[in-house]
């Protein structure tokens, strides 16, 4: 906790929409591009969560996008952002469900989280980019999120759908 506020770290595969989600929630205006490692340094913003009375405000940190088989040298280079992940109270795992390999990407990110000692953190799974799916697939993923045993939600960080 920083300043008494819970810290949530946005984690996920590169180009999953972490920066877009941070911008959507905070109007931060940070770079959100479809390029490898658009985010190199962690960015943290204070966010008021809609509908929450207990902790209406949190600190939300955008982190570097993960890739499959992250080379050891890159792990060292991204130490600052990985440290933010380790120190967070909750991880928000943003998944680009429009990517046909999103389930493999989820496994890759989970492995990196375990490797850096953050595998035991509470995780909220965010099925992002529902706006890029056909309506039936989007509805199925929203249903899966609602019915899952973990904390999952279906959204579009680009349009803001599912965030209110």
PDB file of C-alpha atoms in Angstrom:
ATOM      1  CA  UNK A   1       0.000   0.000   0.000  1.00  0.00           C
ATOM      2  CA  UNK A   2       1.220   3.435  -0.890  1.00  0.00           C
ATOM      3  CA  UNK A   3      -0.243   6.269   1.118  1.00  0.00           C
ATOM      4  CA  UNK A   4      -2.723   3.834   2.640  1.00  0.00           C
ATOM      5  CA  UNK A   5      -4.334   3.039  -0.703  1.00  0.00           C
ATOM      6  CA  UNK A   6      -4.432  -0.486  -2.156  1.00  0.00           C
ATOM      7  CA  UNK A   7      -2.169  -0.953  -5.184  1.00  0.00           C
ATOM      8  CA  UNK A   8      -3.462  -2.790  -8.258  1.00  0.00           C
ATOM      9  CA  UNK A   9      -0.952  -3.706 -10.970  1.00  0.00           C
ATOM     10  CA  UNK A  10      -2.109  -4.199 -14.545  1.00  0.00           C
ATOM     11  CA  UNK A  11      -0.326  -7.250 -15.937  1.00  0.00           C
ATOM     12  CA  UNK A  12      -0.690  -9.139 -19.174  1.00  0.00           C
ATOM     13  CA  UNK A  13       0.809 -10.096 -22.463  1.00  0.00           C
ATOM     14  CA  UNK A  14       2.149  -7.313 -24.654  1.00  0.00           C
ATOM     15  CA  UNK A  15      -0.650  -5.467 -26.531  1.00  0.00           C
ATOM     16  CA  UNK A  16      -3.403  -6.862 -24.281  1.00  0.00           C
ATOM     17  CA  UNK A  17      -4.722  -3.337 -23.640  1.00  0.00           C
ATOM     18  CA  UNK A  18      -3.238  -2.525 -20.233  1.00  0.00           C
ATOM     19  CA  UNK A  19      -2.326   1.072 -21.097  1.00  0.00           C
ATOM     20  CA  UNK A  20      -5.664   1.608 -22.855  1.00  0.00           C
ATOM     21  CA  UNK A  21      -7.446   0.389 -19.725  1.00  0.00           C
ATOM     22  CA  UNK A  22      -5.385   2.733 -17.525  1.00  0.00           C
ATOM     23  CA  UNK A  23      -6.201   5.621 -19.884  1.00  0.00           C
ATOM     24  CA  UNK A  24      -9.899   4.688 -19.904  1.00  0.00           C
ATOM     25  CA  UNK A  25     -10.121   4.625 -16.107  1.00  0.00           C
ATOM     26  CA  UNK A  26      -7.894   7.614 -15.364  1.00  0.00           C
ATOM     27  CA  UNK A  27      -7.705   9.801 -18.490  1.00  0.00           C
ATOM     28  CA  UNK A  28      -3.922   9.483 -17.989  1.00  0.00           C
ATOM     29  CA  UNK A  29      -3.046  10.024 -21.645  1.00  0.00           C
ATOM     30  CA  UNK A  30      -0.136   7.588 -21.590  1.00  0.00           C
ATOM     31  CA  UNK A  31       1.167   5.979 -24.771  1.00  0.00           C
ATOM     32  CA  UNK A  32      -1.047   3.056 -25.797  1.00  0.00           C
ATOM     33  CA  UNK A  33       0.256   1.646 -29.059  1.00  0.00           C
ATOM     34  CA  UNK A  34       0.151  -1.723 -30.772  1.00  0.00           C
ATOM     35  CA  UNK A  35       3.920  -2.164 -30.559  1.00  0.00           C
ATOM     36  CA  UNK A  36       6.157  -4.436 -28.540  1.00  0.00           C
ATOM     37  CA  UNK A  37       7.024  -2.938 -25.144  1.00  0.00           C
ATOM     38  CA  UNK A  38       5.231   0.398 -25.659  1.00  0.00           C
ATOM     39  CA  UNK A  39       5.303   0.629 -21.848  1.00  0.00           C
ATOM     40  CA  UNK A  40       8.799   0.277 -20.410  1.00  0.00           C
ATOM     41  CA  UNK A  41       8.463   2.113 -17.117  1.00  0.00           C
ATOM     42  CA  UNK A  42       5.615   1.601 -14.672  1.00  0.00           C
ATOM     43  CA  UNK A  43       3.011   4.386 -14.549  1.00  0.00           C
ATOM     44  CA  UNK A  44       0.783   4.747 -11.486  1.00  0.00           C
ATOM     45  CA  UNK A  45      -2.417   6.770 -11.218  1.00  0.00           C
ATOM     46  CA  UNK A  46      -5.003   7.230  -8.488  1.00  0.00           C
ATOM     47  CA  UNK A  47      -8.385   5.790  -9.545  1.00  0.00           C
ATOM     48  CA  UNK A  48     -11.850   6.123  -8.048  1.00  0.00           C
ATOM     49  CA  UNK A  49     -13.635   2.798  -8.489  1.00  0.00           C
ATOM     50  CA  UNK A  50     -17.328   3.035  -9.320  1.00  0.00           C
ATOM     51  CA  UNK A  51     -19.719   1.525  -6.770  1.00  0.00           C
ATOM     52  CA  UNK A  52     -17.172   0.769  -4.025  1.00  0.00           C
ATOM     53  CA  UNK A  53     -17.682   2.196  -0.534  1.00  0.00           C
ATOM     54  CA  UNK A  54     -14.872   0.339   1.321  1.00  0.00           C
ATOM     55  CA  UNK A  55     -11.923   1.332  -0.891  1.00  0.00           C
ATOM     56  CA  UNK A  56     -13.325   3.787  -3.409  1.00  0.00           C
ATOM     57  CA  UNK A  57      -9.814   4.819  -4.408  1.00  0.00           C
ATOM     58  CA  UNK A  58      -6.866   2.676  -5.429  1.00  0.00           C
ATOM     59  CA  UNK A  59      -3.519   3.173  -7.086  1.00  0.00           C
ATOM     60  CA  UNK A  60      -3.463   1.542 -10.525  1.00  0.00           C
ATOM     61  CA  UNK A  61      -0.067   0.743 -12.052  1.00  0.00           C
ATOM     62  CA  UNK A  62       0.517  -0.002 -15.721  1.00  0.00           C
ATOM     63  CA  UNK A  63       3.392  -2.439 -16.291  1.00  0.00           C
ATOM     64  CA  UNK A  64       5.453  -3.726 -19.189  1.00  0.00           C
ATOM     65  CA  UNK A  65       3.751  -6.296 -21.418  1.00  0.00           C
ATOM     66  CA  UNK A  66       4.968  -9.846 -21.033  1.00  0.00           C
ATOM     67  CA  UNK A  67       5.994 -12.113 -23.895  1.00  0.00           C
ATOM     68  CA  UNK A  68       6.351 -15.845 -24.129  1.00  0.00           C
ATOM     69  CA  UNK A  69       9.724 -17.119 -22.894  1.00  0.00           C
ATOM     70  CA  UNK A  70      10.828 -13.729 -21.591  1.00  0.00           C
ATOM     71  CA  UNK A  71      14.630 -13.772 -21.935  1.00  0.00           C
ATOM     72  CA  UNK A  72      16.569 -13.525 -18.684  1.00  0.00           C
ATOM     73  CA  UNK A  73      18.277 -10.294 -19.841  1.00  0.00           C
ATOM     74  CA  UNK A  74      14.870  -8.661 -20.333  1.00  0.00           C
ATOM     75  CA  UNK A  75      13.719  -9.764 -16.898  1.00  0.00           C
ATOM     76  CA  UNK A  76      16.733  -7.879 -15.516  1.00  0.00           C
ATOM     77  CA  UNK A  77      15.982  -4.816 -17.693  1.00  0.00           C
ATOM     78  CA  UNK A  78      12.375  -4.723 -16.519  1.00  0.00           C
ATOM     79  CA  UNK A  79      13.238  -5.102 -12.848  1.00  0.00           C
ATOM     80  CA  UNK A  80      11.462  -1.838 -11.870  1.00  0.00           C
ATOM     81  CA  UNK A  81       8.165  -2.817 -13.439  1.00  0.00           C
ATOM     82  CA  UNK A  82       8.419  -6.381 -12.138  1.00  0.00           C
ATOM     83  CA  UNK A  83       9.067  -4.981  -8.656  1.00  0.00           C
ATOM     84  CA  UNK A  84       5.800  -3.014  -8.932  1.00  0.00           C
ATOM     85  CA  UNK A  85       4.049  -6.304  -9.714  1.00  0.00           C
ATOM     86  CA  UNK A  86       5.603  -8.041  -6.706  1.00  0.00           C
ATOM     87  CA  UNK A  87       4.629  -5.205  -4.369  1.00  0.00           C
ATOM     88  CA  UNK A  88       1.019  -4.848  -5.594  1.00  0.00           C
ATOM     89  CA  UNK A  89      -1.887  -5.893  -3.407  1.00  0.00           C
ATOM     90  CA  UNK A  90      -3.891  -7.215  -6.366  1.00  0.00           C
ATOM     91  CA  UNK A  91      -2.961  -8.112  -9.954  1.00  0.00           C
ATOM     92  CA  UNK A  92      -5.333  -7.205 -12.764  1.00  0.00           C
ATOM     93  CA  UNK A  93      -4.536  -9.668 -15.551  1.00  0.00           C
ATOM     94  CA  UNK A  94      -5.642  -8.064 -18.828  1.00  0.00           C
ATOM     95  CA  UNK A  95      -6.267 -10.630 -21.586  1.00  0.00           C
ATOM     96  CA  UNK A  96      -6.703  -9.779 -25.277  1.00  0.00           C
ATOM     97  CA  UNK A  97      -9.495 -12.274 -25.990  1.00  0.00           C
ATOM     98  CA  UNK A  98      -9.579 -11.211 -29.650  1.00  0.00           C
ATOM     99  CA  UNK A  99      -6.203 -12.906 -30.081  1.00  0.00           C
ATOM    100  CA  UNK A 100      -6.666 -16.592 -30.998  1.00  0.00           C
ATOM    101  CA  UNK A 101      -3.741 -17.522 -28.714  1.00  0.00           C
ATOM    102  CA  UNK A 102      -5.008 -15.642 -25.643  1.00  0.00           C
ATOM    103  CA  UNK A 103      -5.202 -18.776 -23.489  1.00  0.00           C
ATOM    104  CA  UNK A 104      -1.531 -19.593 -24.220  1.00  0.00           C
ATOM    105  CA  UNK A 105      -0.643 -15.990 -23.441  1.00  0.00           C
ATOM    106  CA  UNK A 106      -2.480 -16.277 -20.121  1.00  0.00           C
ATOM    107  CA  UNK A 107      -0.400 -19.351 -19.252  1.00  0.00           C
ATOM    108  CA  UNK A 108       2.830 -17.513 -20.223  1.00  0.00           C
ATOM    109  CA  UNK A 109       2.007 -14.516 -18.036  1.00  0.00           C
ATOM    110  CA  UNK A 110       1.023 -16.767 -15.129  1.00  0.00           C
ATOM    111  CA  UNK A 111       4.379 -18.556 -15.439  1.00  0.00           C
ATOM    112  CA  UNK A 112       6.312 -15.258 -15.379  1.00  0.00           C
ATOM    113  CA  UNK A 113       4.294 -14.147 -12.340  1.00  0.00           C
ATOM    114  CA  UNK A 114       5.279 -17.359 -10.568  1.00  0.00           C
ATOM    115  CA  UNK A 115       8.920 -16.952 -11.665  1.00  0.00           C
ATOM    116  CA  UNK A 116       9.158 -13.446 -10.172  1.00  0.00           C
ATOM    117  CA  UNK A 117       7.477 -14.437  -6.906  1.00  0.00           C
ATOM    118  CA  UNK A 118       4.058 -12.884  -7.570  1.00  0.00           C
ATOM    119  CA  UNK A 119       2.134 -16.086  -8.282  1.00  0.00           C
ATOM    120  CA  UNK A 120       0.345 -16.008  -4.928  1.00  0.00           C
ATOM    121  CA  UNK A 121      -1.201 -12.545  -5.386  1.00  0.00           C
ATOM    122  CA  UNK A 122      -4.979 -12.203  -5.754  1.00  0.00           C
ATOM    123  CA  UNK A 123      -5.805 -11.888  -9.473  1.00  0.00           C
ATOM    124  CA  UNK A 124      -8.702 -10.306 -11.314  1.00  0.00           C
ATOM    125  CA  UNK A 125      -8.931 -11.606 -14.897  1.00  0.00           C
ATOM    126  CA  UNK A 126     -10.075  -9.010 -17.437  1.00  0.00           C
ATOM    127  CA  UNK A 127     -11.350 -10.395 -20.748  1.00  0.00           C
ATOM    128  CA  UNK A 128     -10.505  -7.330 -22.855  1.00  0.00           C
ATOM    129  CA  UNK A 129     -11.239  -6.341 -26.455  1.00  0.00           C
ATOM    130  CA  UNK A 130     -14.731  -7.844 -26.501  1.00  0.00           C
ATOM    131  CA  UNK A 131     -15.571  -5.140 -29.067  1.00  0.00           C
ATOM    132  CA  UNK A 132     -13.356  -6.977 -31.595  1.00  0.00           C
ATOM    133  CA  UNK A 133     -15.292 -10.258 -31.292  1.00  0.00           C
ATOM    134  CA  UNK A 134     -18.544 -11.188 -32.940  1.00  0.00           C
ATOM    135  CA  UNK A 135     -21.523 -10.683 -30.665  1.00  0.00           C
ATOM    136  CA  UNK A 136     -22.026 -14.384 -29.837  1.00  0.00           C
ATOM    137  CA  UNK A 137     -18.382 -14.953 -28.832  1.00  0.00           C
ATOM    138  CA  UNK A 138     -18.387 -11.759 -26.748  1.00  0.00           C
ATOM    139  CA  UNK A 139     -21.546 -12.858 -24.926  1.00  0.00           C
ATOM    140  CA  UNK A 140     -20.057 -16.305 -24.239  1.00  0.00           C
ATOM    141  CA  UNK A 141     -16.946 -14.748 -22.679  1.00  0.00           C
ATOM    142  CA  UNK A 142     -19.036 -12.363 -20.569  1.00  0.00           C
ATOM    143  CA  UNK A 143     -21.042 -15.370 -19.384  1.00  0.00           C
ATOM    144  CA  UNK A 144     -17.817 -17.303 -18.655  1.00  0.00           C
ATOM    145  CA  UNK A 145     -16.529 -14.348 -16.621  1.00  0.00           C
ATOM    146  CA  UNK A 146     -19.720 -14.096 -14.557  1.00  0.00           C
ATOM    147  CA  UNK A 147     -19.854 -17.855 -13.912  1.00  0.00           C
ATOM    148  CA  UNK A 148     -16.166 -18.388 -13.157  1.00  0.00           C
ATOM    149  CA  UNK A 149     -14.953 -19.331  -9.690  1.00  0.00           C
ATOM    150  CA  UNK A 150     -12.323 -16.605  -9.766  1.00  0.00           C
ATOM    151  CA  UNK A 151     -12.719 -12.875 -10.206  1.00  0.00           C
ATOM    152  CA  UNK A 152     -13.237 -12.238 -13.913  1.00  0.00           C
ATOM    153  CA  UNK A 153     -14.927  -9.549 -15.981  1.00  0.00           C
ATOM    154  CA  UNK A 154     -15.526  -8.968 -19.685  1.00  0.00           C
ATOM    155  CA  UNK A 155     -14.845  -5.468 -21.026  1.00  0.00           C
ATOM    156  CA  UNK A 156     -13.633  -3.296 -23.865  1.00  0.00           C
ATOM    157  CA  UNK A 157     -11.077  -0.807 -22.605  1.00  0.00           C
ATOM    158  CA  UNK A 158     -11.296   0.902 -26.013  1.00  0.00           C
ATOM    159  CA  UNK A 159     -15.061   1.601 -25.886  1.00  0.00           C
ATOM    160  CA  UNK A 160     -15.440   1.483 -22.093  1.00  0.00           C
ATOM    161  CA  UNK A 161     -18.097  -1.262 -22.314  1.00  0.00           C
ATOM    162  CA  UNK A 162     -18.336  -3.318 -19.130  1.00  0.00           C
ATOM    163  CA  UNK A 163     -16.522  -0.782 -16.941  1.00  0.00           C
ATOM    164  CA  UNK A 164     -19.476   0.952 -15.283  1.00  0.00           C
TER     165      UNK A 164
END
